[in-house]
Structures are given as C-alpha cells and as structure tokens.
Amino acid sequence: MTMKHSGARKLRELANFYSSFDQLNGVHPWMDAVKEGYVSYRVRALETGKVAYFNFILAKEMGLIPADHPHQMTEELEKKLIETFSIQIINEYDEISQRRIDPKTIRPHRYMATRYLQLQHANKQGKTSGDGRGIWNGTAYYRGTTWDVSSRGTGVTCLAPGAVAAARPLKTGGTEFGYGCGLAEIDELFGASILAEIMHLQGINTERVLCIIDLGKGYGIGVRAAKNLIRPAHLFLYLKQERYDLLKGATDYLIDRQVDNRVWDITTKTTARYDEMLHYISDSFADFTAKLDIDYIFAWLDWDGDNVLADAGIIDYGSVRQFGIRHDKYRYDDVERFSTNLNEQRAKARLIVQVFAQMVDYLKTKKKKSLRSFAQHPAVIAFDKKFTQKRSERLLYRMGFNEAQRENILASGDLFHKFDKEFSFFERAKISGSVEKVADGVNHAALYNMRNIMKDLPRFLATGTAAFEDRKMEESVFFKTILSGFAKARDARMGEKQRRHIENFQNLYKQMVKAAAGKQKPDTIIKGLAERSEKLNTTKRITGNALIEMVDELISAKKKGLPMEQIQKIIDRLVFDNAGMPEALTSRYYREINSTPAVKMDLYAKLLSLVEENKESI
C-alpha cells in the first residue's frame, strides 16, 4: 500500500472515530431520574465559529478521540466539534416572537437546563433558579466510566437571574438585565481552560474544559466535562421544597452514578445507602476544603451548594482564584453581596455537610427537621476531625514531605501542632492598615510569603556542611525571604518577637525532618525534600490577577492576528508546565508528554513575566 493511500485510510478512520461525539446529543439520564429537574429547550445549530481550544488529553480520557491521536487539530475534528458544540437554544423569547429559524438547523433532541438552588435568587427554594446560560450536551461513556458534558454561553434560559428579575422572556445577547445575556465572554472561557486544568494537575477535584468555540465579537461557548457535574444545589432545592419523591430520585441518581463510576462503594438498596453516601460526602468535603485552605484557593462556598460539585470539587471558574500567598481577607464583590473569604470556606463546607445530614434524615423519616438540630450530627463532627487531619497532611505535603514521612511526623506527639502554631503566626499576619478596595472586591494583604520559606529552607539545610542540628538560616535572611512585596516600611523591620518566632520555627522544622527520617539520618532525606518542595512551591504559580492579565494579552494578540493554533499551543504549554506534581493522580497521557509545544516565544515570555509580576497577588 502506498503512503498516500495509507494516509487517506488513516484520515477516514479518524473521521469515523469522531462519531463518538454523536452521543452528546442532548439526551441525559437526569431527564428520566428527575422529571421536574430541568427545563427543556429545542436547540439549533449555529453552523459558525472556530475552535479556539480543545483539550486533547481530556478527550482521550473520555474516549472521544483515539489514544494515539496527534495533539493537533484536523479539519475533520474541527468540523465535528463545531457540529456538536456550536449550538444555541431556541428560548421563550424566540418562541413568542416567532423568530424565523431554518428547520434544517434544529436538532432532533431537546436539551436540558437543570434546576438548582442559588442564593442570588429572591426565591430561596430553587423554584426559579438553575442553569441561566447553559445546557447539558449529554453523557459520554468509555471503559466503564460515564462523563457529563455541558455547555455555557448557549443562550439565556428562564432560570437566569436576569430573566427572573425581568419577569419576562429575554432575548439572547441582551444586556438590559444583569446575568441575563445568555452568552459567555471568550476571556472568561480561556481563563477557565487554563486554571481548571492546573487545578486538576494539583490533585484538586474539578470540572475541566473540553472545548472552546469562538463565535466572534468577544463571545464563545465553553464546554465543560467531569465524571459527575451534579451540584449539592441540584438536590437541596427539593429538600427546601419538601418534595420527597423528587429528592429521592435526585439522590438515588447521584449515588448510582458514583457507584457505577467506582467512586463510592455502596451496595445496599435500603435507606442505609443514604447514610453511606453521607459518610463519603463528609469525607470528600473535608479533604477538598483542606486542600483549598492550604493551597490558597478561593472558591465561593456557601450553604446552597451552588458553586461546588456534589462529590466536592470546583465548578464555575468565574469567581475562583489561586492566591500567591494567604490573602484570607479577600472578598469578591458580586454587586449585591460580598463573597465568603478563605477563612470561612471551612465553616461553609461544614454547613453543606450539615444540610446533607438534614437531607438524609428527611429521606429516611419523611419528616423535615430544623437545620440547627443537625449541628452536632456525627457526619458534621466527622467532617471537623477529617478536615484537621487532611489540613495537617496537606501542609506537610506542600512542604515536600512524602506520605511515609508525613505519617512519621504526625505520629510524633504534638510536634506538628507546635510547628503549625509558628507557621500560622507568619502565614496569617497582615500588613499594617486595614481592608482596602481591589479591582473586584476588598482585601487586607498578607504580610509574609510562606511558600518562599517552604522552598528555600530545605534547600539551605541540604547544602549546609555543619552537623544537621547546627545548621541555621540567619534570622535576617529568613525574615527577608518571607517578607512579601505588600509589606510597608514599618512592616519590614524585624523585632524581637519576630526573631523568637523565627528561631522556634527553624528548631521545630529540623525536629520534623528528623522525625520524618525515622531511623535514617536527616541528611538522607533533606535533598529529596528540597527537590519536592521546589516543585510544589514553584514561582510559576498562576494567581488570579496573573491569569486575568495573561488572558487579556492573549486576546490582544488574537485581535492582531495570532492564529488559533498558537492559542492552543500556548494554553497547552502553560498547563504542561504544571504537570508532574508529586502524588497528583493524572492519566497516562500527561505522563507520556515528552516535549513542549512550540510557541511564539516573545508572547510566551511576556505571559511568564506577568506570572512573575503577580506571583504574590490575589
């Protein structure tokens, strides 16, 4: 067979394989499980747009493209992506105005916009809220795992806050009412594609961006995917409304999906399965919230369970930020209210578990008791204990200690507790002054950068020539290392109090290294510890402010003619730079990466300079 014929056959095979996208046709099992859990819409193909980004690795994990598919867009693949995802709902406004729509563009199946609880709606029972600008494309099944796929920017639904405020159907693209446009801005989608994948590579449970369709004029469609996109809010509205049958159907659906995907091991079919679910919920939210706390990740948690996945993970990146240092006084300004802050996320996660406990009791007794009566429920108490444990483990992980070393430290009496007090003294300190306005909210900046010392101290100890016990970083060097760029002149003076805490910090740190080493000498592990901490506390960490400025730079370059192919490669390279984090579970497709995409270096260097400039910001 000639090479020409071989190449043609390969293209035909690829085109045929792209038929896996055909399962994303609007049909979703939630429609059968919860008959009133959604609003259905006819959908039309836009037959326009360009693929601005495609997550090849995620698509391989989902079985949507072959495992050996080149990391390159083909004409056939782009055509299939446009056909599958460049769609818009025919909403109530379109129906009433009898908008002319070519019947050939209308899809055979209706797509759903799901109902769920949202605090920004006046109705606190979820009767008017849910997917305001998004629809669910369906599910993809591959190798025993089911994936949910949904799109945002596909038109304004009757569940949008703007549509509810207007008390009438809204035209897609209108801007008269806040949260009533129905479209998604392309900068928001680019930001989510980068940050979501970076979260995934750090071992944080999250939605991920599968594809971005650029529709032009600054708008696009963002396609998200996860093994389960159900939020607690999808269930909580039926608890608030005391609609038992719908709540049972929604809860059973959640459990069955988690069991089928081998995430939860629940075999009983009795009401005891709800108690088992509650155990998993409590455990996963404790682990998730501990990671957010230690990793300085702001995700707007609240009791409605809206901005979080039911299996404890990030969804909706519009208000998610990765801080450079512990800016735990930052609050996002959402016009009508301020968000929670980093310190409050634990209490809000605890409250979500508490609502789950109330919900499980209702499912078992058919009588709804007050939320207050579940404040000391065993699942809530278990959450507190698990959070403390997971937070300790995560901090030690961030410092570079491996699993066995962490176990040794935590088994050494109150050693970690003593160290944690010293660590927190520095980590939670704020610059002089008070809360100040920032671009999208308020903040009182952190005084110290503890990520620096987590990286630099083990490296210093690894290069010392004196006996391990006698190695000591000069207090002035230590203080200069941790002082953040936000410090004012009076904050930059080291007093006796700071000297004392620095001495205690170093002594306790060395004790932890000795405990971690067990029967070995500290010098046998300190080099490996330094290497791990260097990776885990990289200066290439992309903060929220850095991401905003980077995306602005990308869009500016795009307007000047930067090809879509380059945008794809730049996003991929930014993401790949975060691969290989210790102990983070990722697919083999990430482990098999052996080269970085060739990017426009002057632009990429500019993006990296923005990362550097914003490395300590919110």
Coordinates of C-alpha atoms in Angstrom, one line a residue:
M1 CA 0.0 0.0 0.0
T2 CA 1.3 3.4 -0.9
M3 CA 1.9 6.1 1.7
K4 CA -0.7 8.2 0.0
H5 CA -3.4 5.5 0.4
S6 CA -2.2 4.7 3.9
G7 CA -2.7 8.4 4.9
A8 CA -6.1 8.6 3.3
R9 CA -7.2 5.5 5.2
K10 CA -5.9 7.0 8.5
L11 CA -8.0 10.1 7.9
R12 CA -11.1 8.1 7.2
E13 CA -10.6 6.1 10.4
L14 CA -10.2 9.3 12.4
A15 CA -13.3 10.8 10.8
N16 CA -15.2 7.6 11.6
F17 CA -13.9 7.6 15.2
Y18 CA -15.2 11.2 15.7
S19 CA -18.7 9.6 15.7
S20 CA -18.2 9.2 19.4
F21 CA -19.2 12.8 19.7
D22 CA -22.6 11.8 18.4
Q23 CA -23.6 10.5 21.8
L24 CA -23.6 14.2 23.0
N25 CA -27.0 14.9 21.5
G26 CA -28.9 16.4 24.5
V27 CA -30.1 13.1 25.9
H28 CA -29.2 12.8 29.6
P29 CA -30.2 10.2 32.3
W30 CA -31.2 13.1 34.7
M31 CA -34.2 13.7 32.5
D32 CA -35.6 10.3 33.5
A33 CA -34.4 10.3 37.1
V34 CA -35.8 13.7 38.0
K35 CA -38.8 14.6 35.7
E36 CA -39.1 18.1 37.0
G37 CA -35.4 18.7 37.5
Y38 CA -34.9 20.7 34.3
V39 CA -36.4 23.0 31.6
S40 CA -36.1 21.5 28.1
Y41 CA -35.3 23.6 25.1
R42 CA -35.2 23.0 21.4
V43 CA -31.7 23.7 20.0
R44 CA -30.4 24.9 16.7
A45 CA -27.0 24.5 15.1
L46 CA -25.3 27.9 14.7
E47 CA -23.1 26.5 11.9
T48 CA -20.5 29.0 12.7
G49 CA -17.5 29.6 14.9
K50 CA -13.9 28.4 15.2
V51 CA -12.3 26.0 17.7
A52 CA -10.2 28.2 19.9
Y53 CA -9.1 25.4 22.3
F54 CA -9.5 21.7 22.5
N55 CA -8.4 19.6 25.5
F56 CA -6.8 16.6 23.6
I57 CA -5.8 14.8 26.8
L58 CA -9.2 15.1 28.4
A59 CA -10.8 13.9 25.1
K60 CA -8.6 10.9 25.1
E61 CA -9.5 10.1 28.7
M62 CA -13.2 10.3 27.7
G63 CA -12.7 8.1 24.7
L64 CA -13.8 10.8 22.3
I65 CA -10.7 10.6 20.2
P66 CA -8.2 7.7 19.8
A67 CA -5.4 7.4 22.3
D68 CA -2.8 7.8 19.5
H69 CA -4.5 10.9 18.0
P70 CA -1.9 13.5 17.3
H71 CA -2.0 16.6 19.5
Q72 CA -3.1 18.6 16.5
M73 CA -6.4 19.8 15.2
T74 CA -7.6 18.2 12.0
E75 CA -10.1 19.6 9.5
E76 CA -12.4 16.7 10.3
L77 CA -12.2 17.1 14.0
E78 CA -12.8 20.8 13.9
K79 CA -15.9 20.2 11.7
K80 CA -17.2 17.7 14.2
L81 CA -16.6 20.0 17.2
I82 CA -18.5 22.8 15.5
E83 CA -21.3 20.5 14.6
T84 CA -21.5 19.1 18.1
F85 CA -21.0 22.2 20.3
S86 CA -21.7 25.4 18.2
I87 CA -25.4 25.4 19.2
Q88 CA -27.9 27.8 20.8
I89 CA -31.2 27.2 22.5
I90 CA -34.5 28.4 21.0
N91 CA -35.7 30.1 24.1
E92 CA -39.0 31.5 25.2
Y93 CA -38.3 34.9 23.6
D94 CA -37.6 33.2 20.3
E95 CA -40.8 31.1 20.5
I96 CA -43.0 34.1 21.4
S97 CA -41.5 36.4 18.8
Q98 CA -41.8 33.5 16.2
R99 CA -38.3 34.0 15.2
R100 CA -37.5 32.6 11.8
I101 CA -35.3 29.6 12.2
D102 CA -34.3 27.2 9.4
P103 CA -35.9 23.8 10.3
K104 CA -32.8 22.1 8.9
T105 CA -30.7 23.6 11.8
I106 CA -32.9 22.3 14.6
R107 CA -31.6 19.3 16.4
P108 CA -33.8 16.2 16.8
H109 CA -33.5 16.1 20.7
R110 CA -34.3 18.7 23.3
Y111 CA -31.5 19.8 25.6
M112 CA -31.9 20.5 29.3
A113 CA -31.2 23.4 31.5
T114 CA -31.2 22.0 35.1
R115 CA -32.9 23.5 38.1
Y116 CA -30.8 24.0 41.3
L117 CA -30.7 26.2 44.3
Q118 CA -29.0 29.6 44.1
L119 CA -28.7 32.2 46.8
Q120 CA -28.7 35.2 44.4
H121 CA -32.3 34.5 43.5
A122 CA -35.0 36.0 45.7
N123 CA -36.7 32.6 45.9
K124 CA -34.6 30.6 48.4
Q125 CA -36.2 27.3 47.5
G126 CA -34.9 26.9 44.0
K127 CA -38.2 27.5 42.2
T128 CA -36.7 30.0 39.8
S129 CA -33.0 29.2 39.6
G130 CA -30.6 26.9 37.8
D131 CA -28.6 26.9 34.5
G132 CA -29.1 30.5 33.3
R133 CA -26.9 30.4 30.2
G134 CA -26.1 26.7 29.8
I135 CA -27.4 23.4 28.7
W136 CA -26.3 19.8 29.1
N137 CA -25.0 18.1 26.0
G138 CA -25.3 14.6 27.4
T139 CA -23.0 11.9 28.6
A140 CA -20.0 10.1 27.2
Y141 CA -19.3 6.5 28.2
Y142 CA -15.9 5.0 28.0
R143 CA -14.2 2.0 29.7
G144 CA -16.8 1.8 32.5
T145 CA -16.9 5.5 33.2
T146 CA -19.6 7.9 32.4
W147 CA -18.8 11.6 31.9
D148 CA -21.1 14.6 32.0
V149 CA -20.8 17.2 29.4
S150 CA -22.4 20.7 29.5
S151 CA -22.0 24.0 27.6
R152 CA -22.3 27.6 28.7
G153 CA -22.9 30.6 26.5
T154 CA -25.7 28.8 24.6
G155 CA -28.4 31.3 25.2
V156 CA -30.4 32.8 28.1
T157 CA -32.8 30.5 29.8
C158 CA -35.8 31.2 32.0
L159 CA -33.7 30.2 35.0
A160 CA -31.2 33.1 34.6
P161 CA -31.3 35.7 37.4
G162 CA -31.9 38.4 34.7
A163 CA -34.9 36.6 33.3
V164 CA -36.4 36.2 36.7
A165 CA -35.8 39.9 37.6
A166 CA -37.3 41.0 34.3
A167 CA -40.3 38.7 34.9
R168 CA -40.4 38.1 31.1
P169 CA -38.5 36.1 28.5
L170 CA -35.3 37.7 27.5
K171 CA -33.6 37.8 24.1
T172 CA -30.2 36.1 24.0
G173 CA -27.4 38.7 23.8
G174 CA -29.4 41.4 25.5
T175 CA -27.7 43.4 28.3
E176 CA -30.6 45.2 29.9
F177 CA -30.6 42.9 32.9
G178 CA -27.6 41.6 34.8
Y179 CA -26.9 37.8 34.4
G180 CA -29.5 37.9 31.5
C181 CA -27.3 37.9 28.4
G182 CA -27.0 34.2 28.0
L183 CA -23.6 34.4 26.4
A184 CA -20.1 33.7 27.7
E185 CA -17.2 36.0 27.1
I186 CA -14.2 34.5 25.5
D187 CA -11.7 35.8 28.1
E188 CA -13.7 34.0 30.8
L189 CA -13.5 30.8 28.9
F190 CA -9.8 31.0 28.2
G191 CA -9.2 31.6 31.9
A192 CA -11.2 28.6 32.9
S193 CA -9.5 26.3 30.5
I194 CA -6.1 27.2 32.0
L195 CA -7.0 27.3 35.7
A196 CA -9.2 24.2 35.7
E197 CA -6.5 22.0 34.1
I198 CA -3.9 23.4 36.5
M199 CA -6.2 22.5 39.5
H200 CA -6.6 19.0 38.1
L201 CA -2.8 18.6 37.9
Q202 CA -2.5 19.6 41.5
G203 CA -4.9 16.9 42.6
I204 CA -7.9 19.1 43.1
N205 CA -11.2 17.6 42.1
T206 CA -12.7 19.9 39.4
E207 CA -14.7 20.3 36.2
R208 CA -12.4 20.6 33.2
V209 CA -12.8 22.5 29.9
L210 CA -13.1 20.2 26.9
C211 CA -13.5 22.7 24.2
I212 CA -14.0 26.4 23.4
I213 CA -15.9 27.6 20.4
D214 CA -15.0 31.2 19.4
L215 CA -18.2 32.8 18.0
G216 CA -16.5 36.2 17.4
K217 CA -17.2 39.6 18.8
G218 CA -15.7 38.6 22.2
Y219 CA -18.1 35.7 22.8
G220 CA -17.8 31.9 22.8
I221 CA -19.2 28.6 24.0
G222 CA -17.3 26.8 26.7
V223 CA -17.8 23.0 27.0
R224 CA -17.1 21.6 30.4
A225 CA -16.8 17.9 31.4
A226 CA -16.5 15.9 34.6
K227 CA -17.4 12.4 35.8
N228 CA -20.3 14.0 37.6
L229 CA -21.4 17.6 37.2
I230 CA -24.3 17.4 39.7
R231 CA -24.1 20.0 42.5
P232 CA -25.5 19.7 46.0
A233 CA -27.8 22.5 44.9
H234 CA -29.4 20.1 42.5
L235 CA -30.7 18.1 45.5
F236 CA -31.1 20.8 48.1
L237 CA -33.9 22.6 46.3
Y238 CA -36.2 19.6 46.8
L239 CA -35.2 19.4 50.4
K240 CA -36.2 23.1 50.8
Q241 CA -39.4 22.5 48.9
E242 CA -40.1 19.3 50.9
R243 CA -40.8 17.3 47.7
Y244 CA -39.8 13.9 48.8
D245 CA -40.2 11.9 45.6
L246 CA -38.1 14.3 43.5
L247 CA -35.4 14.5 46.2
K248 CA -35.3 10.7 46.4
G249 CA -35.0 10.4 42.6
A250 CA -32.2 13.0 42.5
T251 CA -30.3 11.4 45.4
D252 CA -30.6 7.9 44.0
Y253 CA -29.3 9.2 40.7
L254 CA -26.3 10.8 42.4
I255 CA -25.5 7.6 44.3
D256 CA -26.0 5.3 41.3
R257 CA -23.6 7.5 39.2
Q258 CA -20.9 7.5 41.8
V259 CA -21.2 3.7 42.3
D260 CA -21.2 3.0 38.6
N261 CA -18.1 5.2 38.2
R262 CA -16.5 3.2 41.1
V263 CA -16.1 6.4 43.2
W264 CA -18.3 5.2 46.0
D265 CA -18.6 1.6 47.3
I266 CA -22.3 1.4 48.2
T267 CA -24.1 -2.0 47.7
T268 CA -27.2 -1.8 49.9
K269 CA -30.5 -0.8 48.3
T270 CA -32.1 0.1 51.6
T271 CA -32.2 3.6 53.2
A272 CA -28.9 2.8 54.8
R273 CA -27.4 3.8 51.4
Y274 CA -28.1 7.4 52.3
D275 CA -26.0 7.1 55.5
E276 CA -23.2 5.6 53.4
M277 CA -23.5 8.5 50.9
L278 CA -23.3 11.0 53.8
H279 CA -20.1 9.4 55.0
Y280 CA -18.5 9.9 51.6
I281 CA -19.8 13.4 51.3
S282 CA -18.4 14.4 54.8
D283 CA -15.0 12.8 54.0
S284 CA -14.7 14.3 50.5
F285 CA -15.7 17.8 51.6
A286 CA -13.2 17.7 54.4
D287 CA -10.4 16.7 52.1
F288 CA -11.4 19.2 49.4
T289 CA -11.7 22.2 51.8
A290 CA -8.4 21.3 53.5
K291 CA -6.7 21.5 50.0
L292 CA -8.3 24.8 49.3
D293 CA -7.2 26.2 52.6
I294 CA -3.5 25.1 52.4
D295 CA -3.2 25.8 48.7
Y296 CA -4.8 29.3 49.0
I297 CA -7.6 28.6 46.5
F298 CA -10.6 30.8 46.8
A299 CA -13.8 29.1 45.7
W300 CA -17.0 30.7 46.8
L301 CA -18.6 28.0 49.0
D302 CA -22.0 28.6 50.6
W303 CA -24.8 26.5 52.2
D304 CA -26.8 26.4 49.0
G305 CA -24.2 24.1 47.4
D306 CA -24.2 26.0 44.1
N307 CA -20.6 26.7 43.4
V308 CA -19.3 23.2 44.1
L309 CA -19.7 19.7 42.8
A310 CA -21.7 17.2 44.9
D311 CA -18.6 15.0 45.2
A312 CA -16.6 18.0 46.4
G313 CA -14.9 19.8 43.5
I314 CA -14.7 23.1 41.8
I315 CA -17.3 24.2 39.3
D316 CA -17.8 27.7 37.7
Y317 CA -14.4 29.4 37.5
G318 CA -15.9 32.9 37.3
S319 CA -15.0 33.7 40.9
V320 CA -12.3 31.1 41.6
R321 CA -8.9 32.4 42.3
Q322 CA -5.5 30.9 43.2
F323 CA -3.7 33.3 45.6
G324 CA 0.1 33.7 45.7
I325 CA 0.1 34.0 49.5
R326 CA -2.6 33.7 52.2
H327 CA -4.9 36.6 51.3
D328 CA -7.6 35.3 53.6
K329 CA -9.4 38.7 53.9
Y330 CA -10.2 38.9 50.2
R331 CA -13.9 39.1 49.4
Y332 CA -15.3 39.1 45.9
D333 CA -17.8 41.9 45.2
D334 CA -20.8 40.4 43.4
V335 CA -22.7 43.7 43.3
E336 CA -25.5 42.8 45.6
R337 CA -23.3 41.0 48.2
F338 CA -19.8 40.1 49.1
S339 CA -18.4 36.6 49.0
T340 CA -17.1 34.5 51.8
N341 CA -13.4 34.6 52.3
L342 CA -10.7 31.9 52.6
N343 CA -11.0 31.5 56.3
E344 CA -14.8 31.0 56.1
Q345 CA -14.7 28.2 53.5
R346 CA -14.3 25.5 56.2
A347 CA -17.5 26.7 58.0
K348 CA -19.4 26.9 54.7
A349 CA -18.3 23.4 53.7
R350 CA -19.3 22.2 57.2
L351 CA -22.7 23.7 56.7
I352 CA -23.1 22.0 53.3
V353 CA -22.4 18.7 55.1
Q354 CA -24.9 19.7 57.7
V355 CA -27.6 20.2 55.0
F356 CA -26.7 16.8 53.6
A357 CA -27.3 15.3 57.1
Q358 CA -30.7 17.1 57.3
M359 CA -31.5 15.8 53.8
V360 CA -30.6 12.2 54.7
D361 CA -32.7 12.3 57.8
Y362 CA -35.6 13.6 55.7
L363 CA -35.1 10.8 53.2
K364 CA -35.2 8.2 56.0
T365 CA -38.1 9.7 58.0
K366 CA -40.1 11.8 55.5
K367 CA -40.2 14.5 58.2
K368 CA -38.0 17.6 57.8
K369 CA -36.3 18.7 61.0
S370 CA -34.6 22.1 61.6
L371 CA -31.1 22.5 60.1
R372 CA -30.0 23.7 63.6
S373 CA -30.7 20.3 65.1
F374 CA -28.0 18.7 62.9
A375 CA -25.2 21.0 64.0
Q376 CA -23.6 18.1 66.1
H377 CA -24.6 15.3 63.7
P378 CA -21.9 12.5 63.6
A379 CA -21.2 13.4 59.9
V380 CA -20.6 17.0 60.8
I381 CA -18.3 16.1 63.7
A382 CA -16.5 13.6 61.4
F383 CA -16.0 16.5 58.9
D384 CA -14.3 18.6 61.6
K385 CA -11.9 15.8 62.5
K386 CA -11.2 14.9 58.9
F387 CA -10.6 18.5 58.0
T388 CA -8.0 18.9 60.8
Q389 CA -6.3 15.6 59.7
K390 CA -6.3 16.5 56.0
R391 CA -5.2 20.1 56.6
S392 CA -2.2 18.8 58.5
E393 CA -1.3 16.3 55.8
R394 CA -1.7 18.8 53.1
L395 CA 0.5 21.4 54.7
L396 CA 3.2 18.7 55.2
Y397 CA 2.7 17.7 51.6
R398 CA 3.2 21.3 50.4
M399 CA 6.4 21.4 52.4
G400 CA 7.7 18.4 50.4
F401 CA 7.3 15.5 52.9
N402 CA 6.1 12.3 51.3
E403 CA 3.4 10.0 52.6
A404 CA 5.6 7.9 54.9
Q405 CA 7.4 11.0 56.2
R406 CA 4.1 12.7 56.9
E407 CA 2.9 9.7 58.9
N408 CA 6.1 9.7 61.0
I409 CA 5.7 13.4 61.8
L410 CA 2.1 13.2 62.8
A411 CA 2.9 10.2 65.0
S412 CA 5.4 12.2 66.9
G413 CA 3.2 13.6 69.7
D414 CA 2.3 17.3 69.4
L415 CA 5.4 18.2 67.3
F416 CA 3.3 19.2 64.2
H417 CA 0.8 21.1 66.4
K418 CA 3.7 23.2 67.8
F419 CA 5.1 23.8 64.4
D420 CA 1.7 24.7 62.9
K421 CA 1.3 27.4 65.6
E422 CA 4.6 29.0 64.5
F423 CA 3.8 28.6 60.8
S424 CA 0.3 30.2 61.3
F425 CA 1.8 33.1 63.2
F426 CA 3.6 34.2 60.0
E427 CA 1.1 32.9 57.4
R428 CA -1.9 34.7 58.8
A429 CA -0.1 38.1 59.6
K430 CA -1.4 41.1 57.6
I431 CA 0.3 44.3 56.6
S432 CA -0.3 47.4 58.7
G433 CA -3.5 49.2 57.9
S434 CA -6.9 47.7 57.2
V435 CA -9.1 46.3 54.5
E436 CA -8.7 48.1 51.1
K437 CA -10.6 48.0 47.8
V438 CA -9.1 45.9 45.0
A439 CA -10.3 45.6 41.4
D440 CA -13.1 43.2 42.0
G441 CA -13.6 43.3 45.8
V442 CA -11.8 44.0 49.0
N443 CA -8.6 42.6 50.6
H444 CA -6.2 43.1 53.5
A445 CA -2.9 41.8 52.1
A446 CA -0.8 39.1 53.7
L447 CA 2.5 40.3 55.2
Y448 CA 4.5 37.1 54.7
N449 CA 5.1 34.7 51.8
M450 CA 5.5 31.3 53.4
R451 CA 5.8 29.5 50.1
N452 CA 9.2 31.0 49.8
I453 CA 10.5 29.6 53.1
M454 CA 8.9 26.2 52.4
K455 CA 11.1 26.1 49.3
D456 CA 14.2 27.8 50.5
L457 CA 14.7 26.4 54.0
P458 CA 15.1 22.7 52.9
R459 CA 17.4 23.8 50.1
F460 CA 19.5 25.8 52.6
L461 CA 19.7 22.8 55.0
A462 CA 20.6 20.4 52.2
T463 CA 23.7 22.5 51.3
G464 CA 25.0 23.0 54.9
T465 CA 28.3 21.5 56.0
A466 CA 27.8 21.6 59.7
A467 CA 26.0 18.9 61.7
F468 CA 22.3 18.9 60.7
E469 CA 21.3 20.1 64.2
D470 CA 23.6 23.1 64.0
R471 CA 22.5 24.4 60.6
K472 CA 20.6 27.6 60.9
M473 CA 19.5 30.2 58.5
E474 CA 20.3 33.7 59.7
E475 CA 17.2 35.4 61.2
S476 CA 17.7 38.4 58.9
V477 CA 17.9 36.1 55.8
F478 CA 14.8 34.2 56.9
F479 CA 12.9 37.4 57.5
K480 CA 13.9 38.8 54.2
T481 CA 12.9 35.6 52.5
I482 CA 9.4 35.6 53.8
L483 CA 8.6 39.3 53.6
S484 CA 6.0 39.9 50.9
G485 CA 6.0 42.6 48.4
F486 CA 3.0 44.1 50.1
A487 CA 4.9 45.0 53.2
K488 CA 5.1 48.7 54.1
A489 CA 8.2 50.3 55.6
R490 CA 7.1 49.8 59.2
D491 CA 6.3 46.1 58.4
A492 CA 9.8 45.5 57.1
R493 CA 11.5 45.9 60.5
M494 CA 12.3 42.7 62.3
G495 CA 11.7 42.9 66.0
E496 CA 12.5 40.6 69.0
K497 CA 9.1 39.0 68.6
Q498 CA 9.8 38.0 65.0
R499 CA 13.3 36.8 66.0
R500 CA 11.9 34.5 68.6
H501 CA 9.3 33.0 66.3
I502 CA 11.9 32.5 63.5
E503 CA 14.1 30.6 66.0
N504 CA 11.2 28.4 67.1
F505 CA 10.2 27.8 63.5
Q506 CA 13.6 26.6 62.5
N507 CA 14.1 24.4 65.5
L508 CA 10.7 22.7 65.1
Y509 CA 11.2 22.3 61.4
K510 CA 14.5 20.5 61.9
Q511 CA 12.8 18.3 64.5
M512 CA 10.1 17.4 62.0
V513 CA 12.8 16.5 59.4
K514 CA 14.4 14.2 62.0
A515 CA 11.0 12.7 62.8
A516 CA 10.2 12.2 59.1
A517 CA 13.5 10.4 58.5
G518 CA 12.7 7.8 61.2
K519 CA 15.6 5.5 61.7
Q520 CA 17.6 7.3 58.9
K521 CA 19.7 10.3 59.3
P522 CA 18.1 13.7 58.3
D523 CA 20.7 14.2 55.6
T524 CA 19.4 11.1 53.8
I525 CA 16.1 12.8 53.1
I526 CA 16.8 16.5 53.0
K527 CA 17.9 16.7 49.4
G528 CA 14.7 14.9 48.2
L529 CA 12.6 17.1 50.4
A530 CA 14.2 20.2 48.9
E531 CA 13.5 18.9 45.3
R532 CA 9.9 18.2 46.1
S533 CA 9.3 21.5 47.9
E534 CA 10.9 23.3 44.9
K535 CA 8.3 21.8 42.6
L536 CA 5.4 22.2 45.0
N537 CA 6.1 25.9 45.7
T538 CA 7.1 27.0 42.2
T539 CA 7.3 30.7 41.4
K540 CA 5.4 29.9 38.2
R541 CA 2.2 29.6 40.2
I542 CA -0.5 31.5 38.2
T543 CA -2.5 33.7 40.5
G544 CA -6.0 35.1 39.7
N545 CA -4.6 38.6 38.8
A546 CA -1.9 37.0 36.6
L547 CA -4.5 34.9 34.8
I548 CA -6.6 37.9 34.0
E549 CA -3.7 39.9 32.6
M550 CA -2.4 36.8 30.7
V551 CA -5.8 36.2 29.0
D552 CA -6.0 39.9 28.2
E553 CA -2.6 39.7 26.5
L554 CA -3.7 36.5 24.6
I555 CA -6.9 38.2 23.3
S556 CA -5.0 41.3 22.3
A557 CA -2.6 39.1 20.3
K558 CA -5.5 37.3 18.8
K559 CA -7.0 40.5 17.6
K560 CA -3.7 41.3 16.0
G561 CA -3.8 38.1 14.0
L562 CA -2.4 35.4 16.4
P563 CA -3.6 32.1 14.9
M564 CA -5.9 29.8 16.8
E565 CA -3.2 27.1 16.6
Q566 CA -0.9 29.3 18.6
I567 CA -3.5 30.0 21.3
Q568 CA -4.0 26.2 21.6
K569 CA -0.2 25.7 22.0
I570 CA 0.2 28.5 24.5
I571 CA -2.6 27.2 26.7
D572 CA -1.2 23.7 26.5
R573 CA 2.3 24.8 27.4
L574 CA 1.1 26.9 30.4
V575 CA -0.8 23.8 31.6
F576 CA 2.0 21.3 30.9
D577 CA 4.4 23.4 33.0
N578 CA 2.3 22.4 35.9
A579 CA 2.4 18.6 35.2
G580 CA 4.3 16.2 37.3
M581 CA 3.3 17.4 40.8
P582 CA 4.2 14.8 43.4
E583 CA 1.4 12.3 44.2
A584 CA -1.1 14.0 42.0
L585 CA -3.1 11.3 40.1
T586 CA -3.3 12.1 36.4
S587 CA -3.8 10.0 33.3
R588 CA -1.0 8.3 31.4
Y589 CA -1.5 10.9 28.6
Y590 CA 0.1 13.5 30.9
R591 CA 2.9 11.2 32.0
E592 CA 3.7 10.4 28.3
I593 CA 4.3 14.1 27.4
N594 CA 7.9 14.3 26.3
S595 CA 8.1 17.6 24.6
T596 CA 6.6 21.1 25.0
P597 CA 4.6 22.8 22.2
A598 CA 6.5 25.3 20.1
V599 CA 5.1 28.7 20.9
K600 CA 5.6 32.3 19.9
M601 CA 8.4 32.9 22.4
D602 CA 8.2 36.7 22.7
L603 CA 4.5 36.4 23.6
Y604 CA 5.1 33.4 25.9
A605 CA 7.9 35.3 27.7
K606 CA 5.5 38.2 28.2
L607 CA 3.0 35.9 29.8
L608 CA 5.6 34.4 32.1
S609 CA 6.7 37.9 33.1
L610 CA 3.0 38.6 34.1
V611 CA 3.2 35.4 36.3
E612 CA 6.3 36.7 38.0
E613 CA 4.9 40.2 38.5
N614 CA 1.7 38.8 40.1
K615 CA 3.2 35.9 42.0
E616 CA 2.1 37.2 45.4
S617 CA -1.2 38.7 44.4
I618 CA -4.8 37.5 44.7

